[in-house]
mmCIF file of C-alpha atoms and ligand atoms in Angstrom:
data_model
loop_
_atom_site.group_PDB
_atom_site.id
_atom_site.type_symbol
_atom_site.label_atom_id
_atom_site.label_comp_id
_atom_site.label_asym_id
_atom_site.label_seq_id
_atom_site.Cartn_x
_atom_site.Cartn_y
_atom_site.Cartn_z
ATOM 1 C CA UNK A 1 105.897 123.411 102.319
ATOM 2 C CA UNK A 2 107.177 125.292 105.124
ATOM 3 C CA UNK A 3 110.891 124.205 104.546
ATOM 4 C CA UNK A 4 113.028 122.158 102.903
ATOM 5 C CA UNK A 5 114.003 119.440 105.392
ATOM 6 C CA UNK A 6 115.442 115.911 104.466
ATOM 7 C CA UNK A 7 114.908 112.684 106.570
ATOM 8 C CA UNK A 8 118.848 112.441 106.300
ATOM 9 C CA UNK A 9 118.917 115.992 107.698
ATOM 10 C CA UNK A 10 116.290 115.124 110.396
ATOM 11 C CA UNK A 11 118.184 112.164 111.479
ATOM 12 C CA UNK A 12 121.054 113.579 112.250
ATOM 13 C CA UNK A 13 119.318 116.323 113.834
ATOM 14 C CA UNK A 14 118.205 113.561 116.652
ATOM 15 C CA UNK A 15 121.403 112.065 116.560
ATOM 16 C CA UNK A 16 122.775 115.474 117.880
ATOM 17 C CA UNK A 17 120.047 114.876 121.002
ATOM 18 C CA UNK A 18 122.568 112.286 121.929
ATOM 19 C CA UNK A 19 125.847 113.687 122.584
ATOM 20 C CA UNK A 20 127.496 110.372 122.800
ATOM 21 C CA UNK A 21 126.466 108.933 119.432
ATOM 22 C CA UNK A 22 128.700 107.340 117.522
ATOM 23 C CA UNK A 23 126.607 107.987 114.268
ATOM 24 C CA UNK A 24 126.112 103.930 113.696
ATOM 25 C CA UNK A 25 122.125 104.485 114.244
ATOM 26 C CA UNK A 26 121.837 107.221 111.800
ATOM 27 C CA UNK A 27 123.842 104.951 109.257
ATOM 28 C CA UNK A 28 121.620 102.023 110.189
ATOM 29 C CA UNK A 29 118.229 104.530 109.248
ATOM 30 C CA UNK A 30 120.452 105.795 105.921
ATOM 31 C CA UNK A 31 120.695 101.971 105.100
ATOM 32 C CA UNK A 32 117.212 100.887 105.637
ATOM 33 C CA UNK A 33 115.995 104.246 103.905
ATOM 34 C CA UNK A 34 117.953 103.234 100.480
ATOM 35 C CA UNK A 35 115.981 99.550 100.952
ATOM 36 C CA UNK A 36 112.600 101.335 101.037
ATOM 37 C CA UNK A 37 113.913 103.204 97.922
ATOM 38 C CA UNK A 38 114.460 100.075 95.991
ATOM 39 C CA UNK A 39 110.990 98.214 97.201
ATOM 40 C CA UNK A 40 109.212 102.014 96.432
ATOM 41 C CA UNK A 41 111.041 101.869 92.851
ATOM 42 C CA UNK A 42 110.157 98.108 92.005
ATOM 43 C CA UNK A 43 106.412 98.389 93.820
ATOM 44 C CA UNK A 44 105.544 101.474 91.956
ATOM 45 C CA UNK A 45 106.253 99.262 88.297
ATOM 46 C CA UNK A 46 105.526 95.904 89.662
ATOM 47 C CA UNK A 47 102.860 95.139 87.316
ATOM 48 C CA UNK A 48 105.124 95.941 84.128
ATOM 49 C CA UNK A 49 108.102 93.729 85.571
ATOM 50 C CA UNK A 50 106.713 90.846 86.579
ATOM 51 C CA UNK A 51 106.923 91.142 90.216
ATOM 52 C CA UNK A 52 103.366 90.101 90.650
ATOM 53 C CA UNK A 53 101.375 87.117 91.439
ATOM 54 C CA UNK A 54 102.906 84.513 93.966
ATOM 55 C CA UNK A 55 105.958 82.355 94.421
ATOM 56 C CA UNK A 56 105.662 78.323 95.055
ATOM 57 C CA UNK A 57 106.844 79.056 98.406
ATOM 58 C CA UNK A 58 105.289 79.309 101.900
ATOM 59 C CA UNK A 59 105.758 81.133 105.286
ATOM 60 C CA UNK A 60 105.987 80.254 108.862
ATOM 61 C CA UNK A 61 102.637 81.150 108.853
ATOM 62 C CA UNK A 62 101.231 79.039 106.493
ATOM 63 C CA UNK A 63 100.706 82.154 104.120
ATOM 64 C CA UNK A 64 101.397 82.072 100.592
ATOM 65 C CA UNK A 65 104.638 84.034 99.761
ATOM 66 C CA UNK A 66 104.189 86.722 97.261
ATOM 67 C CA UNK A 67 106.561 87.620 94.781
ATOM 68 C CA UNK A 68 107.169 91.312 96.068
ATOM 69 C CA UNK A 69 106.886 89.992 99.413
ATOM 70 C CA UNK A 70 110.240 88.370 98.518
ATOM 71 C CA UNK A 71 111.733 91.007 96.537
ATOM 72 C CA UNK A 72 111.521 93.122 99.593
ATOM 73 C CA UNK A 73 112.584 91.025 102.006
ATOM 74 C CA UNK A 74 115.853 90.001 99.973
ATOM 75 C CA UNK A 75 116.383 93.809 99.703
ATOM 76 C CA UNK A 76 116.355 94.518 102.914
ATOM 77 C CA UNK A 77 118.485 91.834 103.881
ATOM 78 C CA UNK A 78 121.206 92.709 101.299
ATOM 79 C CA UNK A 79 121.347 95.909 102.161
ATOM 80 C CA UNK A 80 121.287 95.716 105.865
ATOM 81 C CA UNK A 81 123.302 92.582 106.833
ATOM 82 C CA UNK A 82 126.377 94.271 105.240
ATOM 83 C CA UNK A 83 125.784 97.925 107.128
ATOM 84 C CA UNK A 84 127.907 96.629 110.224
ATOM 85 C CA UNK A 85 125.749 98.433 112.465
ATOM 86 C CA UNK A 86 123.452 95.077 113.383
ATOM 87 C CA UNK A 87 124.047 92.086 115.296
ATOM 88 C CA UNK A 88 120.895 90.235 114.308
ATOM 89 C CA UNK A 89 117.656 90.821 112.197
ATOM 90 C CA UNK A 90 114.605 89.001 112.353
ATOM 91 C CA UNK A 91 111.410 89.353 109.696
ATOM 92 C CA UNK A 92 107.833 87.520 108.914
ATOM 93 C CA UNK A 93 109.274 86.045 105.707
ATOM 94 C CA UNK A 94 112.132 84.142 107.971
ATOM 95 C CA UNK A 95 111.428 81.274 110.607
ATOM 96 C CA UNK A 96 114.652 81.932 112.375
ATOM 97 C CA UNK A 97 116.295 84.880 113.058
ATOM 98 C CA UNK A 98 118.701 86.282 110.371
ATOM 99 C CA UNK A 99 122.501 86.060 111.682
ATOM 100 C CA UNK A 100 124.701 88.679 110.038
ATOM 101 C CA UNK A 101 126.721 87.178 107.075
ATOM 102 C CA UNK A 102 130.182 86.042 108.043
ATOM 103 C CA UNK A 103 133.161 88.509 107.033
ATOM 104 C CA UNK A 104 130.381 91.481 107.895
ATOM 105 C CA UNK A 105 131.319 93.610 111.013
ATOM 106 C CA UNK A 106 128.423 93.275 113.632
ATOM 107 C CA UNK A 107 127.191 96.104 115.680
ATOM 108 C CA UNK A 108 124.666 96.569 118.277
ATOM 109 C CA UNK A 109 121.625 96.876 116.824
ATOM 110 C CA UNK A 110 118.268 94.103 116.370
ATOM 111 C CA UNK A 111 116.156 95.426 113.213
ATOM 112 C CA UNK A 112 112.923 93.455 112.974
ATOM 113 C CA UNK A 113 110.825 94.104 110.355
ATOM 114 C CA UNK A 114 107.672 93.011 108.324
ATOM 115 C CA UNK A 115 109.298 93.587 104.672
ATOM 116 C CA UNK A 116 105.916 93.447 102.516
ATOM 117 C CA UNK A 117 102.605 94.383 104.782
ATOM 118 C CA UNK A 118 99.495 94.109 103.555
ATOM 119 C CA UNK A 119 100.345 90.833 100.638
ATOM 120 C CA UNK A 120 97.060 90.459 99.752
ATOM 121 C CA UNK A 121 96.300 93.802 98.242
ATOM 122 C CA UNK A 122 99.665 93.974 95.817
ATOM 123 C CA UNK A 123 97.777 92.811 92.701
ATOM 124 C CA UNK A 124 94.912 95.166 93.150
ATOM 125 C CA UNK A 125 97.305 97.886 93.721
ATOM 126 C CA UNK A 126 95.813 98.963 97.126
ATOM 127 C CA UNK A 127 98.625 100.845 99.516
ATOM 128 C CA UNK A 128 100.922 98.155 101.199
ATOM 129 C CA UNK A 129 103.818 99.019 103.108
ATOM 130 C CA UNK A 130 107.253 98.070 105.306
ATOM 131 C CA UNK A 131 107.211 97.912 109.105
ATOM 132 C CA UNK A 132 110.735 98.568 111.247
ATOM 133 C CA UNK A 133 111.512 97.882 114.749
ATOM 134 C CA UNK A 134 115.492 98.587 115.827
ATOM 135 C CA UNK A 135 116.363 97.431 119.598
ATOM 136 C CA UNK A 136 119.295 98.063 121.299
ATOM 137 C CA UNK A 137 121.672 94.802 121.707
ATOM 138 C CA UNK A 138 121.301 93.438 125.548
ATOM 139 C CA UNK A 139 123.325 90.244 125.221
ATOM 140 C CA UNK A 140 127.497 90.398 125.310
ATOM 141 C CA UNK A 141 128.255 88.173 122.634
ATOM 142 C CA UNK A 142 129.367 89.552 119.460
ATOM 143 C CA UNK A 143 126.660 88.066 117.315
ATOM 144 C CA UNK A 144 122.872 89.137 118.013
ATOM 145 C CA UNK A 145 120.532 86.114 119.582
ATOM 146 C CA UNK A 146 116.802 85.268 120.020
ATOM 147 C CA UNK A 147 117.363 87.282 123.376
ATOM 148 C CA UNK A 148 118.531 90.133 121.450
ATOM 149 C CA UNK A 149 114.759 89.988 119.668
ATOM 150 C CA UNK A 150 112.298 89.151 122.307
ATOM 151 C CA UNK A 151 112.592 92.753 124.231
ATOM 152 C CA UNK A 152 109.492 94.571 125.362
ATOM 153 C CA UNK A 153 108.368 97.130 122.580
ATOM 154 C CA UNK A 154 109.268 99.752 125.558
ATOM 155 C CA UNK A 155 112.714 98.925 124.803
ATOM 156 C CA UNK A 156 112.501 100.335 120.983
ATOM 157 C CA UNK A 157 115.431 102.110 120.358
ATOM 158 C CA UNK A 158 113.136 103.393 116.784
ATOM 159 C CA UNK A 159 110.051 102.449 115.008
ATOM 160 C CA UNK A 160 108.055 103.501 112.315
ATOM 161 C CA UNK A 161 107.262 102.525 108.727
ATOM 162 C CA UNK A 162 106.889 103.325 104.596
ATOM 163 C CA UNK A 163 103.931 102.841 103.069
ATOM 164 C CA UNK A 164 103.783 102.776 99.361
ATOM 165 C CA UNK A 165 100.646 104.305 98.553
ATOM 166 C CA UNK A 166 99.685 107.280 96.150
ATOM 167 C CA UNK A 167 102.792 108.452 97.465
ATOM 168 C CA UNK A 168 106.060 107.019 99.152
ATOM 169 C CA UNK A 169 105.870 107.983 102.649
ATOM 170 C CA UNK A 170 108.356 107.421 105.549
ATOM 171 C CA UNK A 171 106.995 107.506 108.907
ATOM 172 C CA UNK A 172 109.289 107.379 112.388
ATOM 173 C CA UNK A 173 110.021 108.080 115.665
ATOM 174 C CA UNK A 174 113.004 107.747 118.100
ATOM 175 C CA UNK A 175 111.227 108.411 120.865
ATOM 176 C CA UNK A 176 111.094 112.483 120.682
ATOM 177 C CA UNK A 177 108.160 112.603 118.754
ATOM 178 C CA UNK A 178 106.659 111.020 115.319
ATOM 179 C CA UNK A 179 107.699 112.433 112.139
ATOM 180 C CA UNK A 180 106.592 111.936 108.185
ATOM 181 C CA UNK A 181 108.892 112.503 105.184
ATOM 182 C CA UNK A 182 107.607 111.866 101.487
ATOM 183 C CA UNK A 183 108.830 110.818 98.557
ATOM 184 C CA UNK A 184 110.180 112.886 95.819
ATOM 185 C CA UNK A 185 111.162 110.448 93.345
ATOM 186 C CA UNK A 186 112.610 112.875 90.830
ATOM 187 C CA UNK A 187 115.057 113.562 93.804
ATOM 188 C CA UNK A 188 115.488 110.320 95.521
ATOM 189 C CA UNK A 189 114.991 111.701 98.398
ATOM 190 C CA UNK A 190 112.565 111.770 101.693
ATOM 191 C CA UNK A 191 111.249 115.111 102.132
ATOM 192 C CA UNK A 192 109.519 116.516 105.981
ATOM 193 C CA UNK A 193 106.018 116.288 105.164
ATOM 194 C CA UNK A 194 104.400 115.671 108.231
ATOM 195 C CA UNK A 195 106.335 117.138 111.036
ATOM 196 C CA UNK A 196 105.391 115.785 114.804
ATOM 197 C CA UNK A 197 102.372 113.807 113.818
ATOM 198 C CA UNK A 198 99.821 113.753 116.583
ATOM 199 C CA UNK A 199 96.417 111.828 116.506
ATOM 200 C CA UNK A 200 93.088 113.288 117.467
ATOM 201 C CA UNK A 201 92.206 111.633 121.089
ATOM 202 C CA UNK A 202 89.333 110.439 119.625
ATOM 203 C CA UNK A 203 87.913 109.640 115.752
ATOM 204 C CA UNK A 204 85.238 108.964 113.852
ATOM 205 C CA UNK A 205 86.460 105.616 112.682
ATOM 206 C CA UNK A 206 86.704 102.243 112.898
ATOM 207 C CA UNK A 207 88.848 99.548 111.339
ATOM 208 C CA UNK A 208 87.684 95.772 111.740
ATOM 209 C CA UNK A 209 87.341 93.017 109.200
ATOM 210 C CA UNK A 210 83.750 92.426 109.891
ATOM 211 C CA UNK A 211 83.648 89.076 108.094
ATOM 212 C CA UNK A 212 85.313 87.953 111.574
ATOM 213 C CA UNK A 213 82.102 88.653 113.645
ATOM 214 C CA UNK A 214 81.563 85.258 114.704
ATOM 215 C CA UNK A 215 84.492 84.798 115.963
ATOM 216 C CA UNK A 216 84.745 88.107 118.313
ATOM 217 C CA UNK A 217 84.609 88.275 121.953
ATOM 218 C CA UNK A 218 81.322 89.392 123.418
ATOM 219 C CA UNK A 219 83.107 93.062 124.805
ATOM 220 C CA UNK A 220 84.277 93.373 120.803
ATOM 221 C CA UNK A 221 80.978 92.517 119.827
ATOM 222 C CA UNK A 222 79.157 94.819 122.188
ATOM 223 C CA UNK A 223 81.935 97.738 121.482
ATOM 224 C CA UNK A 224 81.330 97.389 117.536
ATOM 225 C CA UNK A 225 77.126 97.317 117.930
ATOM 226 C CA UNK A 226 77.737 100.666 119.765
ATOM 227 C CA UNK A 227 79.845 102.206 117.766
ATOM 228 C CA UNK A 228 77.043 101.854 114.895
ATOM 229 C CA UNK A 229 74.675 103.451 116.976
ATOM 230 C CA UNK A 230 73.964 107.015 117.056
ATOM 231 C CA UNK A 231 75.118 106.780 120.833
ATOM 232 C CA UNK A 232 75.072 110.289 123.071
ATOM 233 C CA UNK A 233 78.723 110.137 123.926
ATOM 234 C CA UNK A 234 79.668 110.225 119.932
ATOM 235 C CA UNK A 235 76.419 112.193 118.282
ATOM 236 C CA UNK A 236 76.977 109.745 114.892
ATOM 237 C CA UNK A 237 77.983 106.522 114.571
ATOM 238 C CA UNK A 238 81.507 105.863 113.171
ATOM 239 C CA UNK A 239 81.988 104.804 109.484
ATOM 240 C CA UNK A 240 83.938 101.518 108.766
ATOM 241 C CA UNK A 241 87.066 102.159 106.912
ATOM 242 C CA UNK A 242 88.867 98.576 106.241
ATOM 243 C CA UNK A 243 91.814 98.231 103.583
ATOM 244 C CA UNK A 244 93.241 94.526 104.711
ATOM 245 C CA UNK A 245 96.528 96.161 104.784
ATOM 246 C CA UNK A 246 97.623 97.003 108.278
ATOM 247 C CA UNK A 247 99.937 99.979 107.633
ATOM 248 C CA UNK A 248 97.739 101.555 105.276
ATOM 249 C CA UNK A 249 94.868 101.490 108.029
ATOM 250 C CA UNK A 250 97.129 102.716 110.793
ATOM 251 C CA UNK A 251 98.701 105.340 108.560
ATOM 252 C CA UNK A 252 94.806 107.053 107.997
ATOM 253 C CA UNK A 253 93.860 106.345 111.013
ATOM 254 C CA UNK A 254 97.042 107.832 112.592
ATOM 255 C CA UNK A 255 96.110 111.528 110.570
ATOM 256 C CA UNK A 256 92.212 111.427 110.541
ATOM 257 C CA UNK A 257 91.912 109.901 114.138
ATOM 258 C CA UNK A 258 90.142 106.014 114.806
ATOM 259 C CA UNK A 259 90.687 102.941 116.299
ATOM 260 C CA UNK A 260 91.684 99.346 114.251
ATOM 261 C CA UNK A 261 90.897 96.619 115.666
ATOM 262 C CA UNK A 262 92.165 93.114 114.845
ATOM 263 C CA UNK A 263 90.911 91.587 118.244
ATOM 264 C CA UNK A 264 91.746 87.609 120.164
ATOM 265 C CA UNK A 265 91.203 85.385 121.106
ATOM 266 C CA UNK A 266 94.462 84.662 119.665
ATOM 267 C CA UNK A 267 94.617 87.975 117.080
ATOM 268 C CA UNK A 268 96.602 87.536 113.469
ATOM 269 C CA UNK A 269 99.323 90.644 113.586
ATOM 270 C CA UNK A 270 102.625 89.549 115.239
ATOM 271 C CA UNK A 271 103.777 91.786 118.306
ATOM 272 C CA UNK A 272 107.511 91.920 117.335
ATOM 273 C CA UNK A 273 107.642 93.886 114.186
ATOM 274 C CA UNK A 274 103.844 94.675 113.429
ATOM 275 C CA UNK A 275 101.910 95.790 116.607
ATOM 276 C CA UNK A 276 104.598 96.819 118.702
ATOM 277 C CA UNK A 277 106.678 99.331 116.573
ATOM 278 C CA UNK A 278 102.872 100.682 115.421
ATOM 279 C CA UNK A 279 102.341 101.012 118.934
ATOM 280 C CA UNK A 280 105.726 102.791 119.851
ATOM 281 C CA UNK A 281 104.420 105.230 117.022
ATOM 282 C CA UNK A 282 100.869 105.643 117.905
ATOM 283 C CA UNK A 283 101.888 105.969 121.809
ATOM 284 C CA UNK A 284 104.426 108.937 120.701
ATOM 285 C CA UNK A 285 101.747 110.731 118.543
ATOM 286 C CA UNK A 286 99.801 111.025 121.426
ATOM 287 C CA UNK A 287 97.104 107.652 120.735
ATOM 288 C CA UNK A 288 96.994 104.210 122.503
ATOM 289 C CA UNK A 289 97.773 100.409 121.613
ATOM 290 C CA UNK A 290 96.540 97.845 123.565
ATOM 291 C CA UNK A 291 95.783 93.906 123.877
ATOM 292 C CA UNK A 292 92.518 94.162 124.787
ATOM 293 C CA UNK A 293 94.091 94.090 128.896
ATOM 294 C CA UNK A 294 97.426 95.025 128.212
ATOM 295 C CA UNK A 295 99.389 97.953 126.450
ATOM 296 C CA UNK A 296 101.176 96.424 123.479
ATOM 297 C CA UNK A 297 104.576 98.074 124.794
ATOM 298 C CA UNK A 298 104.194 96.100 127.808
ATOM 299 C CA UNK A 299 103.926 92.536 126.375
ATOM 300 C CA UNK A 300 106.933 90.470 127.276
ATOM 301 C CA UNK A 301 108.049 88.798 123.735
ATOM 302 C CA UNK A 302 108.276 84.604 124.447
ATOM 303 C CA UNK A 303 108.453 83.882 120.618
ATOM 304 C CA UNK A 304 109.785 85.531 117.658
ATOM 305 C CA UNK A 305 106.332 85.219 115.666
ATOM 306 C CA UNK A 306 103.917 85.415 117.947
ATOM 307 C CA UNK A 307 100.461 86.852 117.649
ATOM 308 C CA UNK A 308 98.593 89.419 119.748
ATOM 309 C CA UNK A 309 95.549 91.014 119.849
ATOM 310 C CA UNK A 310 95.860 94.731 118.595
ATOM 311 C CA UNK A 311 93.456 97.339 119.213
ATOM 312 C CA UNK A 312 95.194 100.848 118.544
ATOM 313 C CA UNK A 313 94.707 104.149 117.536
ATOM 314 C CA UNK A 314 93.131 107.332 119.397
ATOM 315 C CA UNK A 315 93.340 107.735 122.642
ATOM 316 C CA UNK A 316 89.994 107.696 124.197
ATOM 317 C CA UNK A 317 88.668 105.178 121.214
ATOM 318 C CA UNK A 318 90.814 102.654 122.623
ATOM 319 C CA UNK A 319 90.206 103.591 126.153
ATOM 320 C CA UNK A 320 86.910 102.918 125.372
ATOM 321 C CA UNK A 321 87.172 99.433 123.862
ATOM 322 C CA UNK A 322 89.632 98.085 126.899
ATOM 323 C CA UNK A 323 86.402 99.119 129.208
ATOM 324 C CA UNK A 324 84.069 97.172 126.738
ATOM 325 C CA UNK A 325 86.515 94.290 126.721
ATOM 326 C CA UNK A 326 86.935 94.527 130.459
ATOM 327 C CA UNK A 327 83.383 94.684 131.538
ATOM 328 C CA UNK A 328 82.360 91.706 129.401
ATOM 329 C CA UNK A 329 84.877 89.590 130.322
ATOM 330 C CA UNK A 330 84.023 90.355 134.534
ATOM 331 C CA UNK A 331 81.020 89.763 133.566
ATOM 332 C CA UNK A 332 81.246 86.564 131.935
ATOM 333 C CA UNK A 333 83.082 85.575 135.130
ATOM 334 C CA UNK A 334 80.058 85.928 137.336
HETATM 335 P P1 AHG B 1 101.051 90.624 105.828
HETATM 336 O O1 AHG B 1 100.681 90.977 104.428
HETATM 337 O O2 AHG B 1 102.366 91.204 106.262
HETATM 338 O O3 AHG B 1 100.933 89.150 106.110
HETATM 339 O O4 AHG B 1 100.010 91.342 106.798
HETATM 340 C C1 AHG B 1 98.658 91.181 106.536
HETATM 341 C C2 AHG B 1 97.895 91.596 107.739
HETATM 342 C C3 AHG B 1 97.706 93.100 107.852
HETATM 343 O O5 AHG B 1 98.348 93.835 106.870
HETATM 344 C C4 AHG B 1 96.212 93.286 107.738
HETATM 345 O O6 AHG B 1 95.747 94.216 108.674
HETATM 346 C C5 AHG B 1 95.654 91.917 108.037
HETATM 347 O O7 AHG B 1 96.628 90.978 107.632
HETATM 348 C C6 AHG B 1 94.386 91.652 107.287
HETATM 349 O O8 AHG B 1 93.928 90.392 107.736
HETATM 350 P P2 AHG B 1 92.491 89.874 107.254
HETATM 351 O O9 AHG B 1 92.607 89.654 105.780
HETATM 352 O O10 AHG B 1 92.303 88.594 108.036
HETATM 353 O O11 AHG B 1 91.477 90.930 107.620
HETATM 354 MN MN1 MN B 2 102.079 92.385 107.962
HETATM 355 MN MN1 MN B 3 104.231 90.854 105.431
#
């Protein structure tokens, strides 16, 4: 370890990049960092507490609710709707958006967030992890509205997220750069593990769930069949590395270089806090995050849940697939 540097420390070393801060953001990270704390704490016993298994209840999506899924969302809520730096929040787990509870002093900050990502791999203990996207307020009123929610992930003020895996790691960005902090759980604290993150331009990987092939597009089709070839421009094919838990195959992907792909027509991962604050990190390590035709930072929100196609990762890899994806649909035109 090169130094000693806490996430705490870090923060406020961007806050000073901002000589009118007031501080609020860097209390709104310190908040959100003691909720990852909790979910790291209860995630890391969860099969000796009974935290496993599902609830009775069922999401906006039609998705069975699991009981960490829960856990973390309640934590998060608890210990962010009472920081006074927010106006409104907005999750997976909720339909609506997430007013700030009376008698609690709003500020002007949106934090959207995916509280429990990758569900289906908790009782196998596979990594899962927590996604974060914090907007600046645009609307005057005092309390935080839909509005407030559906920016452009351009807009970000800060994205990033934890993954509990092997280790508790934090990854974020503010926009100067993307930065990784693990862990130590004898201290309780996040320590600089991965300073300014940046993602080959192109990898060796590729992240799909294959079982889907019938339902892919023909560029996606035509794009995976050559990526399994020993084609010239590569020298090897790639190797398929799929987890089913979205932050656990950005986060390798991210450090080892690759592209994931969880294509349209339609796609499954929701643009407001899963593809665009992945994209706001991939985009400031140097990689790419796309639709398919559009960059992911781009995409005008019209609903709080709403799907898009994600392709993202290394730079070229993705650059690569958008051509694919392009050339197949002009040529399903003619
Ligand atoms: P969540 O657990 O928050 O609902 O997210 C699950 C997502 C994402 O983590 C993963 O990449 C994707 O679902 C896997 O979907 P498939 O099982 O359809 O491949
Ligand atoms: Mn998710
Ligand atoms: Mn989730």
């Amino acid at each position: 370890m090169s130094k000693i540097r806490t996430v705490q420390q870090h923060i406020l070393d961007e806050e000073r990049l901002y000589p009118g801060a007031t501080g609020d953001f860097t209390a709104l990270l310190t908040s959100l960092i003691v909720a990852a704390k909790i979910i790291s704490r209860e995630v890391n016993k969860a099969g000796l507490v009974k935290i496993l298994g599902e609830t009775d209840n069922v999401n906006v999506h039609g998705e069975i609710v699991m009981k960490l899924d829960e856990f973390a969302q309640h934590t998060i809520c608890l210990a962010m709707g009472h920081s006074g730096h927010l106006c409104v929040m907005a999750s997976e787990e909720s339909e609506n958006i997430i007013p700030i509870p009376d008698g609690s002093k709003r500020g002007n900050y949106v934090l959207m967030f995916d509280p429990l990502d990758g569900s289906s791999n908790i009782d196998v203990n596979a990594s899962i992890g927590t996604i974060f996207s914090i907007h600046r307020k645009i609307t005057n009123a005092r309390d935080g509205s839909l509005e407030d929610c559906l920016q452009k992930g351009s807009r970000q003020a800060a994205a990033g997220y934890f993954i509990y895996g092997s280790s508790t790691v934090m990854v974020y960005t503010t926009g100067h750069g993307v930065h990784g902090f693990t862990l130590d759980p004898s201290l309780g604290e996040f320590l600089l593990s991965h300073e300014n993150i940046t993602t080959p331009a192109r990898g060796k990987i590729y992240s799909i769930n294959e079982g889907n092939v019938s339902q892919w597009d023909p560029g996606t089709r035509r794009y995976i069949d050559y990526l399994k070839e020993n084609c010239k421009d590569h020298g090897h094919p790639y190797s398929l590395r799929y987890i089913g838990s979205l932050v656990a195959d950005f986060h390798r992907n991210l450090l080892k270089g690759g592209i994931f792909l969880y294509p349209g027509p339609k796609g499954k991962l929701r643009l407001l806090y899963e593809a665009a604050p992945l994209a706001m990190v991939v985009e400031q390590a140097g990689g790419a995050a796309s639709t398919g035709t559009e960059r992911i930072l781009d995409v005008q929100p019209t609903s709080l849940h709403q799907k898009v196609p994600l392709i993202i990762g290394s730079r070229d890899d993705v650059a690569e697939y958008n051509q694919f994806y392009v050339d197949a649909t002009a040529s399903a035109a003619d």
